[in-house]
PDB file of C-alpha atoms in Angstrom:
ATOM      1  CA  UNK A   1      99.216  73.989  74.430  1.00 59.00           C
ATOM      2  CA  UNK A   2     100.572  76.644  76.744  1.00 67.00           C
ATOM      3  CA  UNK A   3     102.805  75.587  79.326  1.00 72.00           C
ATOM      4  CA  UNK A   4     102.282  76.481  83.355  1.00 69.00           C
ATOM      5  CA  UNK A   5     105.042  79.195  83.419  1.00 67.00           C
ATOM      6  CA  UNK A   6     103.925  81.015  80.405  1.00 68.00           C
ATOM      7  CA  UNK A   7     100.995  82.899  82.231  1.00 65.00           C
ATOM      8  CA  UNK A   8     103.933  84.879  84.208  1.00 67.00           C
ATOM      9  CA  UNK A   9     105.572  86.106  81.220  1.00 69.00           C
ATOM     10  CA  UNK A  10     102.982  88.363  79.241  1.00 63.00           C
ATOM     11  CA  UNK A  11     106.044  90.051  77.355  1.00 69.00           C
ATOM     12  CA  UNK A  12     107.334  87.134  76.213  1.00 72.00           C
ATOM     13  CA  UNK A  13     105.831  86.433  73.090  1.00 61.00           C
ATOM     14  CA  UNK A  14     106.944  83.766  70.500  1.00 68.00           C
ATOM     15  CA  UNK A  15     110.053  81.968  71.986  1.00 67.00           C
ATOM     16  CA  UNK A  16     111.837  78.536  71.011  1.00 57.00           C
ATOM     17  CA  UNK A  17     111.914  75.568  73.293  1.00 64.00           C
ATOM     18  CA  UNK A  18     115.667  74.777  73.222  1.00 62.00           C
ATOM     19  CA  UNK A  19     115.475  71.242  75.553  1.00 65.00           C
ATOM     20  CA  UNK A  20     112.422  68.864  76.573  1.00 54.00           C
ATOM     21  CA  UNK A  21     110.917  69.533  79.604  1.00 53.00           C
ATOM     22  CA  UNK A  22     111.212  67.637  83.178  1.00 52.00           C
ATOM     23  CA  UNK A  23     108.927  64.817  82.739  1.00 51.00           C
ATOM     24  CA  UNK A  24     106.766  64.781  84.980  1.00 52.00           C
ATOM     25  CA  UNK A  25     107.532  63.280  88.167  1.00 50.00           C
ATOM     26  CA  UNK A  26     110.906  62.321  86.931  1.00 54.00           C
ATOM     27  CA  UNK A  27     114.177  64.039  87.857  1.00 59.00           C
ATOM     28  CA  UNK A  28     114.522  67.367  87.845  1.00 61.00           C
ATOM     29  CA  UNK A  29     117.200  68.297  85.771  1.00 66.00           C
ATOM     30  CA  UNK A  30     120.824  69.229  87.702  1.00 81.00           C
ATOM     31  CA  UNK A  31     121.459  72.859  86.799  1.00 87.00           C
ATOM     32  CA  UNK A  32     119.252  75.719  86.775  1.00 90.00           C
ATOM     33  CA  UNK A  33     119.062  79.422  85.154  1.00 91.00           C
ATOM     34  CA  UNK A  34     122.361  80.598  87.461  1.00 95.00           C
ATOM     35  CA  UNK A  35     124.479  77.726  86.243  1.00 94.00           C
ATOM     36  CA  UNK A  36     123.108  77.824  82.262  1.00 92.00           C
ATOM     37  CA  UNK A  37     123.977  81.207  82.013  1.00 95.00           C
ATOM     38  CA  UNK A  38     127.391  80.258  83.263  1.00 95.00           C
ATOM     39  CA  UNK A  39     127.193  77.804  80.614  1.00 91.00           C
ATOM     40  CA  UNK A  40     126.937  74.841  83.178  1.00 91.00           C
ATOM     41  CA  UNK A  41     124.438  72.093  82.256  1.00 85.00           C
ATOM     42  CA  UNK A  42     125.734  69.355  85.146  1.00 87.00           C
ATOM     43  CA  UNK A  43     125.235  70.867  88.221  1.00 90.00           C
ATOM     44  CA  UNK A  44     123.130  73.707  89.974  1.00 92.00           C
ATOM     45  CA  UNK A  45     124.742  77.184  90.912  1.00 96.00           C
ATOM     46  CA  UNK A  46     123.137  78.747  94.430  1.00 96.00           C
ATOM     47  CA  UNK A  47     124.298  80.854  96.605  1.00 97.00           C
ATOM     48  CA  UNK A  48     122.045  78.936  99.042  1.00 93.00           C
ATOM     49  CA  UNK A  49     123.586  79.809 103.289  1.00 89.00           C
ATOM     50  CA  UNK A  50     123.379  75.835 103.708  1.00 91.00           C
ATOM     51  CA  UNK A  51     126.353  75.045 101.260  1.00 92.00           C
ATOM     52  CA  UNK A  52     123.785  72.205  99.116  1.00 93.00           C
ATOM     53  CA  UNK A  53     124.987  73.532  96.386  1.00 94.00           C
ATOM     54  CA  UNK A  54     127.863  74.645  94.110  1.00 96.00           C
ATOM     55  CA  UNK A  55     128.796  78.467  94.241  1.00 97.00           C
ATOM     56  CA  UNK A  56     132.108  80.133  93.703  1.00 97.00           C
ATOM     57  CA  UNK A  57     133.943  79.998  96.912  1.00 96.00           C
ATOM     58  CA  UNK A  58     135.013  83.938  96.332  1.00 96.00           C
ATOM     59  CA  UNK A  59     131.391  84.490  95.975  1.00 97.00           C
ATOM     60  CA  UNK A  60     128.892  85.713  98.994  1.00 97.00           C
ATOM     61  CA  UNK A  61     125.966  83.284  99.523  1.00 97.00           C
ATOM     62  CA  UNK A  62     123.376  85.631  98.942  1.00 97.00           C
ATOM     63  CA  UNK A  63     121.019  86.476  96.024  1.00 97.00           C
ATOM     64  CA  UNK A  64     122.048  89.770  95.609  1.00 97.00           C
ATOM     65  CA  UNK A  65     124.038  91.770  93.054  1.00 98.00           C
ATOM     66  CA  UNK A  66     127.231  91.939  94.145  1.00 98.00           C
ATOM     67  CA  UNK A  67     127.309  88.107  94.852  1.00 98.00           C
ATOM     68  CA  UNK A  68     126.113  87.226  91.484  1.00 98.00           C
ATOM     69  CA  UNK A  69     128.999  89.961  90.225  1.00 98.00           C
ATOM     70  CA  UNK A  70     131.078  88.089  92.152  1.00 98.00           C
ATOM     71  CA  UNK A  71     130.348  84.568  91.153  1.00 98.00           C
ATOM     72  CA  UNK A  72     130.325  84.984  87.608  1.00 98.00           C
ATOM     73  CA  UNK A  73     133.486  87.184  87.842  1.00 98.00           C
ATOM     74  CA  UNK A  74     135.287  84.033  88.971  1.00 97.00           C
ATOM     75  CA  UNK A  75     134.935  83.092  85.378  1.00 96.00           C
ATOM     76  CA  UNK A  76     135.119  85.869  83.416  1.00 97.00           C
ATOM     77  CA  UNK A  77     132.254  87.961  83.165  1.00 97.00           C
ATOM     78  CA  UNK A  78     132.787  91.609  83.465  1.00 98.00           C
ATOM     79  CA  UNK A  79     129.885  94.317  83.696  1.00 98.00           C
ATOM     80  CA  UNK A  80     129.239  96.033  80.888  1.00 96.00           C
ATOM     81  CA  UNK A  81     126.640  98.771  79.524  1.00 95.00           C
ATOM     82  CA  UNK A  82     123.850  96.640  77.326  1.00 96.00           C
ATOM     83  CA  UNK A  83     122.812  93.388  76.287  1.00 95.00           C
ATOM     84  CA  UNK A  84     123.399  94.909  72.471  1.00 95.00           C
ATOM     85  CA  UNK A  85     124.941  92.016  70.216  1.00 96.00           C
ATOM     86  CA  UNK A  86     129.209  92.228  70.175  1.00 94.00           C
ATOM     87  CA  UNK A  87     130.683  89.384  67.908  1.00 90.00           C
ATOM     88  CA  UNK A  88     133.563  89.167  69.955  1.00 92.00           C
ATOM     89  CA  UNK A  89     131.850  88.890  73.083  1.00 93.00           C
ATOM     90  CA  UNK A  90     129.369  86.609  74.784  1.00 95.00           C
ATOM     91  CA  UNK A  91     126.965  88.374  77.511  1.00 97.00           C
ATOM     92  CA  UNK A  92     124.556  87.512  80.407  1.00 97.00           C
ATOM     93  CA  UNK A  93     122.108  89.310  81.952  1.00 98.00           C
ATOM     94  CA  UNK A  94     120.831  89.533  85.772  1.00 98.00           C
ATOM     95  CA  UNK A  95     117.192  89.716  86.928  1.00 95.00           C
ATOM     96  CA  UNK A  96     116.293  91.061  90.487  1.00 97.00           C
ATOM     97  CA  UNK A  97     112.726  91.761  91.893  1.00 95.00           C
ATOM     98  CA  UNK A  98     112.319  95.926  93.276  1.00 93.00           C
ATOM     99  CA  UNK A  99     113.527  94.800  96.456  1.00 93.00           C
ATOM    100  CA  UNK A 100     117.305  93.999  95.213  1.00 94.00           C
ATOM    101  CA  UNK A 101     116.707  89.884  95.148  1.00 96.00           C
ATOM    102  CA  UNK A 102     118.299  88.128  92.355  1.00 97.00           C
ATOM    103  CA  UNK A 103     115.612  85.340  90.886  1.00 95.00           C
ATOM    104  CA  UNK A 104     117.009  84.789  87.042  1.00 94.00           C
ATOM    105  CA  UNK A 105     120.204  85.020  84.396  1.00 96.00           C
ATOM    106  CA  UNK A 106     119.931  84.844  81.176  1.00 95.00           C
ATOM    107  CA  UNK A 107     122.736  84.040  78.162  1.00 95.00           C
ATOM    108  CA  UNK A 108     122.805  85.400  74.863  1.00 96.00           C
ATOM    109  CA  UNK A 109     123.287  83.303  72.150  1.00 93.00           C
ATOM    110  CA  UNK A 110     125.906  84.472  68.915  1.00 92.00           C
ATOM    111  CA  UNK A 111     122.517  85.658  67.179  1.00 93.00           C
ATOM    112  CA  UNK A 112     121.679  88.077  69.859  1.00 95.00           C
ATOM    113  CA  UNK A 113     119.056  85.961  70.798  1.00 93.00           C
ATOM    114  CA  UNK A 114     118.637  85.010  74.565  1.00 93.00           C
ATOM    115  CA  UNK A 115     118.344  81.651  76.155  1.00 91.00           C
ATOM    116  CA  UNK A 116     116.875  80.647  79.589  1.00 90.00           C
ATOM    117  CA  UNK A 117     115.693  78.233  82.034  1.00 88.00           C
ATOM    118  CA  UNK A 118     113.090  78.704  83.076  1.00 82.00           C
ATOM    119  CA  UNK A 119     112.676  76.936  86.257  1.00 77.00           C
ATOM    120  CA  UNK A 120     112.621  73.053  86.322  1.00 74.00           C
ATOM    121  CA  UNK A 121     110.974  73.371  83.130  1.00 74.00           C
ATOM    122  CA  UNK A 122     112.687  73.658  79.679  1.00 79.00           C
ATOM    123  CA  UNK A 123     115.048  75.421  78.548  1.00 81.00           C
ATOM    124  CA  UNK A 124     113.397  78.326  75.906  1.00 82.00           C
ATOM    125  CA  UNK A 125     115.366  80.638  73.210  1.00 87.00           C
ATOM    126  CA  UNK A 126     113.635  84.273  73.565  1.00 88.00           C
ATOM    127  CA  UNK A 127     114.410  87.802  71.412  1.00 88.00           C
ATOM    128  CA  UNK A 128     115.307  90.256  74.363  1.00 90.00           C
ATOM    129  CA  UNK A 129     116.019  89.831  77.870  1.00 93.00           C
ATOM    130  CA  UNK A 130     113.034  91.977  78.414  1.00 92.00           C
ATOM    131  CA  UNK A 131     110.585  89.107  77.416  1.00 89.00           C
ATOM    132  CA  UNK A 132     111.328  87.853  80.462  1.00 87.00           C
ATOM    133  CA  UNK A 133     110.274  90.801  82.930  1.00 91.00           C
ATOM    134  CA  UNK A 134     107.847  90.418  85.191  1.00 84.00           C
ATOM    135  CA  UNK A 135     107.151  89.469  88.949  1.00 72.00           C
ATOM    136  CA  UNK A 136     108.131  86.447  89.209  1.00 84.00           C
ATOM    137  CA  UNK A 137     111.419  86.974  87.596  1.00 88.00           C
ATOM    138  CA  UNK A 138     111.822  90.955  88.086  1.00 91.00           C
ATOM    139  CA  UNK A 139     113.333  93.298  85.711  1.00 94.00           C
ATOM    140  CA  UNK A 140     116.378  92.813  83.850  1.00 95.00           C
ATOM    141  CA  UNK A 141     118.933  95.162  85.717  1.00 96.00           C
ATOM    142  CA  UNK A 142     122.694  94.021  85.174  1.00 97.00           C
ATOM    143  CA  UNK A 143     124.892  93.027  81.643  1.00 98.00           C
ATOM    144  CA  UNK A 144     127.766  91.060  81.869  1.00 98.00           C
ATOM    145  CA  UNK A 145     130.091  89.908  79.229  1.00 97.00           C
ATOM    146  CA  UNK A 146     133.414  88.525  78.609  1.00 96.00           C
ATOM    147  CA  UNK A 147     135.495  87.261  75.498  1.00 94.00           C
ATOM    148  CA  UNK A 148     134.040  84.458  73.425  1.00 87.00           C
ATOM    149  CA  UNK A 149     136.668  81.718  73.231  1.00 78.00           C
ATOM    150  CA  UNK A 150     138.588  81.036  70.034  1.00 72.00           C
ATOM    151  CA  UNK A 151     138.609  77.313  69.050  1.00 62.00           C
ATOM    152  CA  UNK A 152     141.431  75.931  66.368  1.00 59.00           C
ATOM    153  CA  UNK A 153     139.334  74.705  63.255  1.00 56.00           C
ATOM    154  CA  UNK A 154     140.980  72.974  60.548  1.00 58.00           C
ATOM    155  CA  UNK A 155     141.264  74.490  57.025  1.00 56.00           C
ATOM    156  CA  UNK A 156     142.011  72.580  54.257  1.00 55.00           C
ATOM    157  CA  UNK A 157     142.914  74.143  50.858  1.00 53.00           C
ATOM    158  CA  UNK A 158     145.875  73.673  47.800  1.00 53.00           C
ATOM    159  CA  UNK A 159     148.039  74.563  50.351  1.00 51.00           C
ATOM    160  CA  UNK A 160     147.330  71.614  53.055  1.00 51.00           C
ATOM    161  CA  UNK A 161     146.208  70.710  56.127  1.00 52.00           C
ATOM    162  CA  UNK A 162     146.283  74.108  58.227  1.00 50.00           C
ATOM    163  CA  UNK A 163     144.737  74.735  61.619  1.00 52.00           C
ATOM    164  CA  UNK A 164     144.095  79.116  61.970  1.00 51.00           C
ATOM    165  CA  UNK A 165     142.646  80.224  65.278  1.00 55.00           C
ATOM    166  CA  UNK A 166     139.324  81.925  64.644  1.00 54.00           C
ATOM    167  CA  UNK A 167     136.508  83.216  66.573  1.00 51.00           C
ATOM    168  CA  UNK A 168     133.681  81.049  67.613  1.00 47.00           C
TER     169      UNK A 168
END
């Protein structure tokens, strides 16, 4: 059964569904596409003039480019040229309508595949960023990426208990 967004998304294609959708009538869930591409699954990110909720304090409130350059600078992200796959480096991408308005982000997962959310409704795992263009969302117009974090894993092996740093 199709969902209600899908209509808007004719270049989407096949995609995963990553979470559950809202229920119905039940709580809407706290973050939205902004804050999941910061990686941020407890609270919303807006830039919304009437401070409701959470946006870097270096950031301008506004939904344009240079805000959302702004905001996700404060933790990180750099711009960079493509959305192209770099093991060493995890990337978002930044949808505005023709008029300039930021409406969507986007995070790539270490597959190169892309994950969303789209709206109140789920969370979805799509191929390209460009599944996602359209009018409601706009056009993907802006790549930003920073370092992946290392994490310390444990290797064990005939010469003990070891912990190496490697890349996530």
């Amino acid at each position: 059964m199709a969902k209600v967004w899908e209509p808007a998304f004719p270049q989407l294609g096949t995609y995963e569904d990553h979470s559950p959708a809202t229920p119905p009538g039940g709580p809407f869930t706290p973050y939205n596409c902004w804050a999941f591409a910061a990686g941020e699954s407890l609270k919303r990110w807006e830039p919304d003039p009437s401070n409701q909720y959470f946006w870097p304090a270096e950031a301008p409130r506004e939904y344009t480019i240079p805000a959302f350059v702004a905001a996700y600078g404060t933790i990180g992200y750099e711009r960079c040229s493509d959305g192209s796959l770099e093991v060493s480096y995890e990337k978002i991408v930044i949808y505005t309508t023709p008029d300039g308005v930021v409406r969507h982000a986007a995070r790539q997962l270490s597959d190169g595949r892309w994950i969303s959310k789209m709206g109140h409704a789920e969370d979805i795992i799509h191929g390209t960023p460009e599944a996602l263009n359209n009018s409601p969302y706009g056009q993907a117009v802006l790549y930003m990426g920073r370092p992946r974090p290392r994490v310390w894993q444990p290797i064990h092996g005939w010469f003990g208990n070891f912990r190496f740093l490697l890349a996530s």
